[in-house]
Coordinates of C-alpha atoms and ligand atoms in Angstrom, one line a residue:
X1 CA 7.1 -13.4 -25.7
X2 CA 9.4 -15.0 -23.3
X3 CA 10.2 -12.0 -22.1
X4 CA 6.9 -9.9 -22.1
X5 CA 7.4 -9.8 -17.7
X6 CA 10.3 -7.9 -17.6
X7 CA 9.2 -5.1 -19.7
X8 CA 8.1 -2.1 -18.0
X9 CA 4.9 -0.5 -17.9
X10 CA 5.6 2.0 -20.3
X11 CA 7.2 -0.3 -22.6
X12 CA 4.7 -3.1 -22.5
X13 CA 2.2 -0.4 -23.0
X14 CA 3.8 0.8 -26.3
X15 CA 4.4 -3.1 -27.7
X16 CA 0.7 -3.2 -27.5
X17 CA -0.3 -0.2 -28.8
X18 CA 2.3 -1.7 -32.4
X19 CA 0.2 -4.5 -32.2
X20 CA 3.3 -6.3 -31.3
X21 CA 1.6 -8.5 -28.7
X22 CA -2.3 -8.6 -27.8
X23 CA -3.4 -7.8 -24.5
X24 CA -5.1 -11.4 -24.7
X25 CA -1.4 -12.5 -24.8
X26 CA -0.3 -10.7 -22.5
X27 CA -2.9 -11.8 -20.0
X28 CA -2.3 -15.3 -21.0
X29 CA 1.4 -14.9 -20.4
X30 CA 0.8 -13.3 -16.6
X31 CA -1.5 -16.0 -15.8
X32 CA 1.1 -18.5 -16.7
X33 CA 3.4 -17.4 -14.5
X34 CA 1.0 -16.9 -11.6
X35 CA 0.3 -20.5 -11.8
X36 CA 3.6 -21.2 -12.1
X37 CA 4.2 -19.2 -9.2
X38 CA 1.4 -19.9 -7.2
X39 CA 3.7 -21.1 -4.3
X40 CA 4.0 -17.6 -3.0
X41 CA 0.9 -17.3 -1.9
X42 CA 0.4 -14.0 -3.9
X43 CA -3.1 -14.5 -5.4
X44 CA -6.2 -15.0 -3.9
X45 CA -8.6 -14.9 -6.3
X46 CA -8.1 -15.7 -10.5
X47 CA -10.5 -16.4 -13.0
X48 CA -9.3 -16.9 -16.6
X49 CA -12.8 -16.2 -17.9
X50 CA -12.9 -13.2 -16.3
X51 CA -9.4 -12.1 -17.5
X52 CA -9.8 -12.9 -20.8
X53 CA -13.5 -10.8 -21.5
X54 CA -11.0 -8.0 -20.2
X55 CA -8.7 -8.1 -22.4
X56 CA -10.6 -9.0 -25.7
X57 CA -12.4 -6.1 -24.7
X58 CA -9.0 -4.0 -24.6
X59 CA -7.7 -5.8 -27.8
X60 CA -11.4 -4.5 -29.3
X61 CA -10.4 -1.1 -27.7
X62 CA -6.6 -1.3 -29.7
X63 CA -8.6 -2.5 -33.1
X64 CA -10.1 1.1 -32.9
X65 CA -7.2 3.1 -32.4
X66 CA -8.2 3.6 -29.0
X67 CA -5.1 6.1 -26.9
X68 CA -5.8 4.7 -23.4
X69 CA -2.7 5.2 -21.8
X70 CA -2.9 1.4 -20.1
X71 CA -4.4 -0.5 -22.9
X72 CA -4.3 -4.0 -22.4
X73 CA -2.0 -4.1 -19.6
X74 CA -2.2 -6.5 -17.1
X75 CA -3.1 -5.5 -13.2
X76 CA -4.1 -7.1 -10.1
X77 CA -5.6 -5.6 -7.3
X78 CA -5.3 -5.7 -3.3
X79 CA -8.0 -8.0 -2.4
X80 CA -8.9 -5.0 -0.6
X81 CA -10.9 -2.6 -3.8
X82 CA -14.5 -4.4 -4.6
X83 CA -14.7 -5.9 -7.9
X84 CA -17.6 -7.3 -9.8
X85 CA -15.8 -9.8 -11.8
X86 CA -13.5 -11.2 -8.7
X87 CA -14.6 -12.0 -5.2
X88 CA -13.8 -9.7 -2.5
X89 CA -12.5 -10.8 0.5
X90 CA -10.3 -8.5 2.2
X91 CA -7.9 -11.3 3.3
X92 CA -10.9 -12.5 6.0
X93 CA -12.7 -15.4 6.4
X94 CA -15.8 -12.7 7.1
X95 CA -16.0 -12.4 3.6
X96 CA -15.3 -15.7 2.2
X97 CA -17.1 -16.1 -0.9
X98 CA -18.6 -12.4 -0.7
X99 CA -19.2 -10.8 -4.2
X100 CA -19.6 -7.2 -4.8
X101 CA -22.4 -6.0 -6.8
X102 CA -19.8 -3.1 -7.9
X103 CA -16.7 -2.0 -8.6
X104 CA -14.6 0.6 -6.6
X105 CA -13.7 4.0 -8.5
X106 CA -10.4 2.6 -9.0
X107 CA -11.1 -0.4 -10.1
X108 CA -13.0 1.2 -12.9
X109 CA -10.6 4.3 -13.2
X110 CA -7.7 1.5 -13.9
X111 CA -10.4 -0.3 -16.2
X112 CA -11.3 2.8 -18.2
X113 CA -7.3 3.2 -18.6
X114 CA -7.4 0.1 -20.6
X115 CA -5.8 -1.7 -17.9
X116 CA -7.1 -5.7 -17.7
X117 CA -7.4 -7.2 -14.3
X118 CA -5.8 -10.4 -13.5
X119 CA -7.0 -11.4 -10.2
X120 CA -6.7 -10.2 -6.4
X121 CA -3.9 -9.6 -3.8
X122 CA -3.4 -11.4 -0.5
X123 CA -3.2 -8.8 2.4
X124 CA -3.6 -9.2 6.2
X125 CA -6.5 -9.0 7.5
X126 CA -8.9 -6.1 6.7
X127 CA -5.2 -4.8 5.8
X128 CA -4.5 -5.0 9.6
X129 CA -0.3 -5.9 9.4
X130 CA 2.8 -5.7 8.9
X131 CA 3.9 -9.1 7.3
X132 CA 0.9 -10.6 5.2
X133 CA 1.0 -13.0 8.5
X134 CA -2.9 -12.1 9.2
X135 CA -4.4 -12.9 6.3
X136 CA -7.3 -15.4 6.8
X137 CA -5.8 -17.3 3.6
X138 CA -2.3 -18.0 4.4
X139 CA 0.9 -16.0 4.2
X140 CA 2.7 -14.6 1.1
X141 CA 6.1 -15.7 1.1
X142 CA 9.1 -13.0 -0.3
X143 CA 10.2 -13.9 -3.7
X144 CA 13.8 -12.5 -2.5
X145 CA 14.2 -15.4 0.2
X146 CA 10.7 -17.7 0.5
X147 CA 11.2 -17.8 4.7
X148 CA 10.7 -14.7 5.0
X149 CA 7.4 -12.1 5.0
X150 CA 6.8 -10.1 2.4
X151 CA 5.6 -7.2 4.4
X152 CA 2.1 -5.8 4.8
X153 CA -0.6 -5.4 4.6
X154 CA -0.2 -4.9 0.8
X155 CA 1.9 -8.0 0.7
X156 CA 0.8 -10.4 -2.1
X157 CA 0.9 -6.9 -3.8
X158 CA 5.1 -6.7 -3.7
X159 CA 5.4 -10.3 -3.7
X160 CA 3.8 -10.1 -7.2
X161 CA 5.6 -7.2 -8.7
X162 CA 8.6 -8.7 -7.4
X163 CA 8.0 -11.8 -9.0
X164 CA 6.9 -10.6 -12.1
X165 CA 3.3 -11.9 -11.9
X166 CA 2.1 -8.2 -12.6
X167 CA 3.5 -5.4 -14.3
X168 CA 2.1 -3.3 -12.0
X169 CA -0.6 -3.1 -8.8
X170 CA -2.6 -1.4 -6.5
X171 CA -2.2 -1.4 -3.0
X172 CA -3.2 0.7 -0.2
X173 CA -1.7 2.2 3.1
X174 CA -3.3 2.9 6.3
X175 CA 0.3 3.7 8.3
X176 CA 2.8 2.1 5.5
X177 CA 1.2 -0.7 3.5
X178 CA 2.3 0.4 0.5
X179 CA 5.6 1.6 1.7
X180 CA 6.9 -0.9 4.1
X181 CA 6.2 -3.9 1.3
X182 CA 7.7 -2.2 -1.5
X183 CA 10.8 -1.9 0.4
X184 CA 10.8 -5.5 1.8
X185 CA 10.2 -6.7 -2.0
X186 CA 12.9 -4.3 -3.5
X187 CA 9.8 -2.7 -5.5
X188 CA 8.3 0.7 -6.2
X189 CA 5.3 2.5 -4.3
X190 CA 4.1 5.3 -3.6
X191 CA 1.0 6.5 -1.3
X192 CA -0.3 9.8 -2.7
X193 CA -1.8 12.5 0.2
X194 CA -4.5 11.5 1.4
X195 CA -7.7 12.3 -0.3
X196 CA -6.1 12.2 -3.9
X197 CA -7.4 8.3 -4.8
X198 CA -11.3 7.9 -3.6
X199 CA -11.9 5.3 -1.2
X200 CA -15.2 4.5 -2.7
X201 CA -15.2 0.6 -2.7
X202 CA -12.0 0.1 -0.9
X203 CA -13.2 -2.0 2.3
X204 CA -12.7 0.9 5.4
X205 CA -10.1 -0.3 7.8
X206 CA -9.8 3.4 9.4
X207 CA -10.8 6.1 7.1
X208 CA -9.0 8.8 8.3
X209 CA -5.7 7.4 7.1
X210 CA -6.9 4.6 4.4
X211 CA -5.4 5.6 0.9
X212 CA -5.1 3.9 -2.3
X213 CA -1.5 3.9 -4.0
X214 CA 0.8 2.1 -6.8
X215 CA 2.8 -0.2 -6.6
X216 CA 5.6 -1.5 -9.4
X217 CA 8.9 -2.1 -10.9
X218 CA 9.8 1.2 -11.0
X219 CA 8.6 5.3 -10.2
X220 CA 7.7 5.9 -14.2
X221 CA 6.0 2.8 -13.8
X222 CA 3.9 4.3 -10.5
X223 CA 3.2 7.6 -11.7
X224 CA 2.0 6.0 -15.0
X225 CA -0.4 4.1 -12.7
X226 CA -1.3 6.6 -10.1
X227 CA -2.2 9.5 -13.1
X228 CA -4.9 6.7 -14.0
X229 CA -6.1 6.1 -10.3
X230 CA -6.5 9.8 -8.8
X231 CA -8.8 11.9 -9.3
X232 CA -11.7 13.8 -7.0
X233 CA -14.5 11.6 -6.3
X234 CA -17.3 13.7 -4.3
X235 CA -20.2 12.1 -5.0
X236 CA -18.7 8.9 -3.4
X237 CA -16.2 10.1 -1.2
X238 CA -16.8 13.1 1.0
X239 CA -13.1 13.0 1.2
X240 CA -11.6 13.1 -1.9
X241 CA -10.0 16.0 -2.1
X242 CA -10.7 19.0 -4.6
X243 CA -7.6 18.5 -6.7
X244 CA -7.9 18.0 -10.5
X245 CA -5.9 14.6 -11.7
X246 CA -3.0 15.0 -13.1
X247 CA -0.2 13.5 -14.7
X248 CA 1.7 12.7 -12.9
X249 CA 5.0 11.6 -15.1
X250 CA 4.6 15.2 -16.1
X251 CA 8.0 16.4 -13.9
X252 CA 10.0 13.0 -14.6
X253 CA 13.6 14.1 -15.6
X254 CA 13.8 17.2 -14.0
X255 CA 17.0 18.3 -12.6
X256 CA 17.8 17.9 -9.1
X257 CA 20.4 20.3 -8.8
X258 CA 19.2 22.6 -5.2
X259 CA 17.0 20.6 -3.9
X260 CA 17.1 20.2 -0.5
X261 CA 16.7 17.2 0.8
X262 CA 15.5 17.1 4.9
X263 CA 16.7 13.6 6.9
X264 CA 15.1 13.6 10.4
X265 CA 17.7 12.7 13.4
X266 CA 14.9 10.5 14.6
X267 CA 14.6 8.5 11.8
X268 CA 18.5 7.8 12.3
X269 CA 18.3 7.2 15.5
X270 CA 18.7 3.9 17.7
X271 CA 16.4 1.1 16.6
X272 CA 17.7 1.5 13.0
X273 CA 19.6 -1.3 11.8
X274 CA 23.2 -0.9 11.1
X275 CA 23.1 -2.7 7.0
X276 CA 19.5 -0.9 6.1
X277 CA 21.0 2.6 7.5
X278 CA 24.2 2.0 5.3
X279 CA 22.1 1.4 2.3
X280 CA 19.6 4.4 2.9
X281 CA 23.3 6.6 2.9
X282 CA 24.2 5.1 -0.4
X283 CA 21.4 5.4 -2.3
X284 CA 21.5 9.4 0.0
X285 CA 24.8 9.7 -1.6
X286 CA 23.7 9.2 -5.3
X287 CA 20.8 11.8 -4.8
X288 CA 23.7 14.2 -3.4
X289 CA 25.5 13.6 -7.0
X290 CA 22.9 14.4 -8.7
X291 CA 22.7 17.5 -7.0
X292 CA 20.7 17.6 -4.1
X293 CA 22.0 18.6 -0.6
X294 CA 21.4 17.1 2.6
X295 CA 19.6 19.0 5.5
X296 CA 19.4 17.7 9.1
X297 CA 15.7 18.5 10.1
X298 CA 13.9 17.0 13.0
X299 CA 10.4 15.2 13.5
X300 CA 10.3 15.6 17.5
X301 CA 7.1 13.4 17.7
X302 CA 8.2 10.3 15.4
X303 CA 8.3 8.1 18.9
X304 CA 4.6 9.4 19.8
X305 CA 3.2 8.5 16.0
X306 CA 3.1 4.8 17.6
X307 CA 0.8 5.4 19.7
X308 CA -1.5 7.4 18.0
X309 CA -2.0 5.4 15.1
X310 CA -2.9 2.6 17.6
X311 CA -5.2 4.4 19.4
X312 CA -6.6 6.0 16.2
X313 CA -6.7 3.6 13.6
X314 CA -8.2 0.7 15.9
X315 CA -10.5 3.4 17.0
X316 CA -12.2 3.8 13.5
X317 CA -11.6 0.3 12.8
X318 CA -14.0 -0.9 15.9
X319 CA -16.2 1.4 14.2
X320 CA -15.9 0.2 10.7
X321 CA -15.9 -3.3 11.3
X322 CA -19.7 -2.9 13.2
X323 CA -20.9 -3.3 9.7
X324 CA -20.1 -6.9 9.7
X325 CA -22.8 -8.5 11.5
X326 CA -23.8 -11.7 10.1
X327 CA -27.2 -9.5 8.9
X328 CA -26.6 -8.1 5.5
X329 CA -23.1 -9.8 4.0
X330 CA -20.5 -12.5 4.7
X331 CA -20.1 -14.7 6.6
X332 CA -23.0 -15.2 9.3
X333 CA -23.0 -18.5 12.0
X334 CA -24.3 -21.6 11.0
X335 CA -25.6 -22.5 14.8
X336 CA -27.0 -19.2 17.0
X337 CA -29.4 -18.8 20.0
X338 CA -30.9 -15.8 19.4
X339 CA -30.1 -12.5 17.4
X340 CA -27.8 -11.7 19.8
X341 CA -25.9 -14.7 19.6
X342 CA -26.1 -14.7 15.9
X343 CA -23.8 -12.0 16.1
X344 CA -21.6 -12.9 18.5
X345 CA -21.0 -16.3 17.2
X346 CA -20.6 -15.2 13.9
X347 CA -18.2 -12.0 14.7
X348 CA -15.9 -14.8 16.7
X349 CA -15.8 -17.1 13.9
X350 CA -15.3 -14.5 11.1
X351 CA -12.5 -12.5 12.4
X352 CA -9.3 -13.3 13.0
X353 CA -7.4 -12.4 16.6
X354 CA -5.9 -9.5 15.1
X355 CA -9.1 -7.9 14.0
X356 CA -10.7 -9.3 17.0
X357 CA -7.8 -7.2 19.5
X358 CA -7.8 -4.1 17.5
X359 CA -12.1 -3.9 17.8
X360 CA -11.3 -4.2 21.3
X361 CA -8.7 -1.5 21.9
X362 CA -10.9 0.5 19.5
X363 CA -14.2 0.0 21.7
X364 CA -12.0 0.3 25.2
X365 CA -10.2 4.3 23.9
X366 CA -13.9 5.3 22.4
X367 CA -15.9 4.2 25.8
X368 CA -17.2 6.9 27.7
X369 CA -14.6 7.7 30.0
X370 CA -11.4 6.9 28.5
X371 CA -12.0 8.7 25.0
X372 CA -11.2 11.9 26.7
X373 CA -7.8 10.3 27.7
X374 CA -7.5 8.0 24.8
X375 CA -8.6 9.2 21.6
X376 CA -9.0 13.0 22.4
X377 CA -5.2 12.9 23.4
X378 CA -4.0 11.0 20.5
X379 CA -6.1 13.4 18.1
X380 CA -4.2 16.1 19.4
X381 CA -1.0 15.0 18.9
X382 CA -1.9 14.0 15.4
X383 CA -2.5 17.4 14.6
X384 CA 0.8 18.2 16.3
X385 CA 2.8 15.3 14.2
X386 CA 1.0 17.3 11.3
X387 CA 2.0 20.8 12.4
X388 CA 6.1 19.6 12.8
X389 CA 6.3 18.1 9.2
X390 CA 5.3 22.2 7.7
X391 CA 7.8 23.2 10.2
X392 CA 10.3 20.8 8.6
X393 CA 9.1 21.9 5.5
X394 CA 10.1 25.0 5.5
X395 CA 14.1 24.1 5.6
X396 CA 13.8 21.3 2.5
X397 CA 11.6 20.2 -0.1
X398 CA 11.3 16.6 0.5
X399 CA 12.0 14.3 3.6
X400 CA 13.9 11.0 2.9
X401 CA 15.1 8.4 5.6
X402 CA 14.4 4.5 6.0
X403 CA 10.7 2.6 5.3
X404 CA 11.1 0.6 8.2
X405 CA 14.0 -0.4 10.9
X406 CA 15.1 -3.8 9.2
X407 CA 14.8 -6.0 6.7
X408 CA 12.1 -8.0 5.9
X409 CA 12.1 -10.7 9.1
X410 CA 11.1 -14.0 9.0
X411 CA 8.1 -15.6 8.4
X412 CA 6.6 -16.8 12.2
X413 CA 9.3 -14.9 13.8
X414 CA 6.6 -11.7 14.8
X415 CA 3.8 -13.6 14.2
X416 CA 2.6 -13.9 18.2
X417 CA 4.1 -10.9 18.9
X418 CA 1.6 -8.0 17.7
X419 CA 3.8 -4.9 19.8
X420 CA 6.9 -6.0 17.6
X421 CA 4.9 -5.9 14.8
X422 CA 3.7 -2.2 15.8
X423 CA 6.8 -1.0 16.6
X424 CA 8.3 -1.8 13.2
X425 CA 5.8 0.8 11.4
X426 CA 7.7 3.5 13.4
X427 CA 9.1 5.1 10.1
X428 CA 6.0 5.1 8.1
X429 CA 3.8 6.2 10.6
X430 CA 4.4 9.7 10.6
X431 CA 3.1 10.9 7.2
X432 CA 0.3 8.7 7.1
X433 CA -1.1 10.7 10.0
X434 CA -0.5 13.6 8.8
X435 CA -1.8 12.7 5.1
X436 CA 1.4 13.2 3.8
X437 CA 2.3 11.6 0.2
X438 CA 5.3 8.9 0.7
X439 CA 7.3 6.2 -1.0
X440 CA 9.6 3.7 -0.9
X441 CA 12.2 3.5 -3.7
X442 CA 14.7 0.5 -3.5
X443 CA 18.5 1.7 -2.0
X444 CA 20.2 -1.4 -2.6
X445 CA 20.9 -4.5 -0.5
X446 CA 20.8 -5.1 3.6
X447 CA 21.3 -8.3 5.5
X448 CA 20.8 -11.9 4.0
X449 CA 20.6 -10.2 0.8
X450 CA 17.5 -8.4 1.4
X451 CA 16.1 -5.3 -0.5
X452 CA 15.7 -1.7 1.5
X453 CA 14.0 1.2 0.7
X454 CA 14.5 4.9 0.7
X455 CA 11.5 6.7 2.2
X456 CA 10.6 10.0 0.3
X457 CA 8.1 12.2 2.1
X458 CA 6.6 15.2 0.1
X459 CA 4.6 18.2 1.2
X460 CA 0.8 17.9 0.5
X461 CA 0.2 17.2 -3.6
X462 CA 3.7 17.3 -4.3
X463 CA 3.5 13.4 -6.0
X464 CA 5.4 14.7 -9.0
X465 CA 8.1 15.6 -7.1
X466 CA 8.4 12.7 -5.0
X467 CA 8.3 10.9 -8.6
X468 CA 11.0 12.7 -10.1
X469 CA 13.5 12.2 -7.4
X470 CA 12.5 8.5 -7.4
X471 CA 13.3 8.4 -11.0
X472 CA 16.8 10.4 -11.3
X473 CA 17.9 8.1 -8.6
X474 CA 16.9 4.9 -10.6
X475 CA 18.4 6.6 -14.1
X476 CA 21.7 6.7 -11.9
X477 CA 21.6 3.4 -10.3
X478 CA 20.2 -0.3 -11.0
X479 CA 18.3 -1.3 -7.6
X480 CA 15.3 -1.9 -8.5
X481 CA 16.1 -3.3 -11.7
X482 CA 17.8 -6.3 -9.8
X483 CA 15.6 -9.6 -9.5
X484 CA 15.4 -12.2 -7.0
X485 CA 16.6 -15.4 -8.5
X486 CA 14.1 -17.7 -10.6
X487 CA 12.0 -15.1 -11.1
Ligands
LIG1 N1 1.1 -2.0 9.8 C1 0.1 -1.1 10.1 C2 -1.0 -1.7 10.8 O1 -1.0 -2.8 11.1 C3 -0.3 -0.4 8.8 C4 -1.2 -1.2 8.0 C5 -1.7 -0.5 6.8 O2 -1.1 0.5 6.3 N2 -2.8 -0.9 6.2 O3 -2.0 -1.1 11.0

């Protein structure tokens, strides 16, 4: 069993099914090593108890000949999806201690999958980030070099796949959570278009662009985990979309050959560093073997996406985060005046200055005279960031380039400086506002030794695609099978 954590999904999935290991041993095994591990930072919540019910239950499940496609294998989850066995606290001190009386839908679509939770993720702050630096709990630290971030917000996500503490994981990206960590932990992820995963349960950061994704060790391993998470969801999410789920490892092993492949000059521009550009070319180059050709395109509103998505996304944050008043859960002020002060003295305790600066930029651009000039604006040119990726669409089939400019920095170097922290979401940005599915698939090695990632950008339910080409590339090269040392 010494091994059992560097078996894929798929594999670990099949040794279970033979009865060659329980899922009690296996969830035995990945606890192990998270307390061995526990130095990362990776976990917030575990509870062995918990875990264990799980997975007799899924062992019960095997016993009957049960098919579930993730029977017994272990998961963790962004402390982001409410969960009725783990606390929830969504990397804030708000919610310290809060409990959910529910699951989310996936949470429970992962569950009825047969997959057996093992605890939950560390993430900035409400999944405000880009390092893991916000969280209320303490950083993560990158399994690949422990002084430096792991990304974010989903960053005890890839620090866990990275580190073999989980075969696989849920994460979720608002402009590149899922994307930018994957590539900083030399991982797997993909964000499917918006809509495709309900956000039923998953605590609302901004709405609009909030979506669920996979994360793991490779892109069979994602779409294995992404066919069990999708699905519609009306009932609970008026925006689910209308799409049936599907399988999603359905196109794995296609052929290549013709497709066209778009890079955008502005995602090769200045600002991109000179070691993670040469490694998006050479893992470029391998696609191009494998048939693909190469098409200049061009996204003439990549530089604007920064602003928007700080105008927008702290706009429905201010919003969403009005819920968290001291009145019905979290954390509420010991010492208060009056009501009014009960709020105010709890909302200053409870959030971090993060949260804190984005309510604020999100109350200033929705006030009555500046939304017109704020939000309005920034609306509009969404729609127009939308409008050029159909236009680039209609010269290739996917869009690849970098997931962010560098490699992952290090830990305190950003930390006081939130604009630098913006600015390094340039890349990612783009398809999150326009709903886009995207992922980041690791393209070998950049400074200090440090994984990068090739971004893949697909038109609107074209997941299987975005799959595939992840998978040919990783039949035809070893990237993301590499592991940081000691783990
Ligand atoms: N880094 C971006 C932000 O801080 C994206 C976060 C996310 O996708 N959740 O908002």
């Amino acid at each position: 069993m010494a091994d059992l954590h560097h078996l894929s999904v798929a594999a670990l999935a099949a040794k279970l099914k033979a009865k060659d290991v329980s899922a009690v041993e296996a969830a035995q095994h990945f606890l192990a090593r998270g307390k061995a591990h526990a130095g990362l930072g990776a976990f917030l919540a575990t509870d062995e108890a918990a875990t264990l019910a799980q997975a007799k239950a899924a062992d019960a499940r095997l016993a009957a000949g049960d098919t579930a496609p993730l029977l017994g294998v272990p998961i963790a989850h962004k402390d982001i999806f409410v969960t009725r066995d783990f606390p929830t606290t969504a990397g804030s001190k708000m919610l310290s201690g809060y409990r959910s009386p529910f699951d989310s839908t996936v949470v429970n679509k992962v569950a009825d999958s047969g997959a057996v939770c093992l605890g939950k993720l560390n993430c900035d702050e409400f999944a405000m980030g880009s390092g893991n630096e916000n969280s209320a709990f303490g950083p993560v630290k990158n399994p690949w070099d422990a002084t430096r971030v792991p990304g974010g917000s989903s960053g005890g996500s890839a620090a866990a796949v990275a580190a073999r503490l989980a075969p696989m994981v849920t994460g979720t990206d608002t402009g590149g959570s899922i994307r930018q960590p994957a590539a900083f932990c030399g991982i797997t992820g993909i964000k499917p278009t918006y809509g495709r995963a309900s956000r039923y349960g998953m605590v609302a950061f901004a709405s609009s662009l909030d979506q669920a994704g996979a994360m793991a060790g490779s892109a069979e391993d994602c779409a294995l985990l992404l066919s069990a998470m999708c699905g519609p969801d009306p009932d609970r999410d008026s925006t689910s979309l209308d799409a049936p789920a599907e399988d999603f490892s359905r196109s794995l092993g296609a052929d290549l050959k013709g497709l066209r492949i778009g890079l955008p000059k502005e995602f090769f521009a200045e600002g991109l560093s000179a070691d993670v550009r040469a490694a998006v070319d050479g893992a470029l180059k391998e696609l191009e073997k494998l048939g693909a050709t190469l098409v200049p395109i061009s996204l003439p509103r990549t530089e604007l996406s920064i602003p928007v998505y700080y105008i927008i996304a702290p706009a429905e944050a201010s919003s969403n985060l009005s819920r968290f008043d001291g009145v019905k859960f979290g954390h509420r002020a010991a010492k208060y005046g009056d009501l009014r002060d009960m709020y105010e003295q709890t909302r200053a305790e409870g959030f971090g200055d993060e949260v804190k600066r984005r309510i604020m930029i999100g109350t200033y651009v929705l006030s009555h005279g500046y939304y017109d000039a704020y939000y309005l604006q920034a609306q509009k040119i969404r729609r127009m960031i939308a409008d050029d990726f159909q236009q680039a669409f209609q010269s290739c089939d996917v869009i690849a380039g970098p997931v962010a400019p560098t490699v992952a920095w290090k830990l305190g170097e950003k930390s006081n400086d939130p604009v630098a922290n913006y600015l390094a979401d340039i890349f990612t940005l783009p398809a999150s506002l326009a709903g886009l599915p995207g992922m980041s698939v690791p393209a070998g090695f950049g400074a200090g030794g440090m994984p990068v990632g090739l971004q893949l950008i697909g038109n609107y339910l074209q997941e299987a695609k975005l799959l595939n080409v992840a998978h040919r590339l990783q039949q035809a090269t070893d990237w993301h099978a590499r592991r940081p040392e000691g783990f």
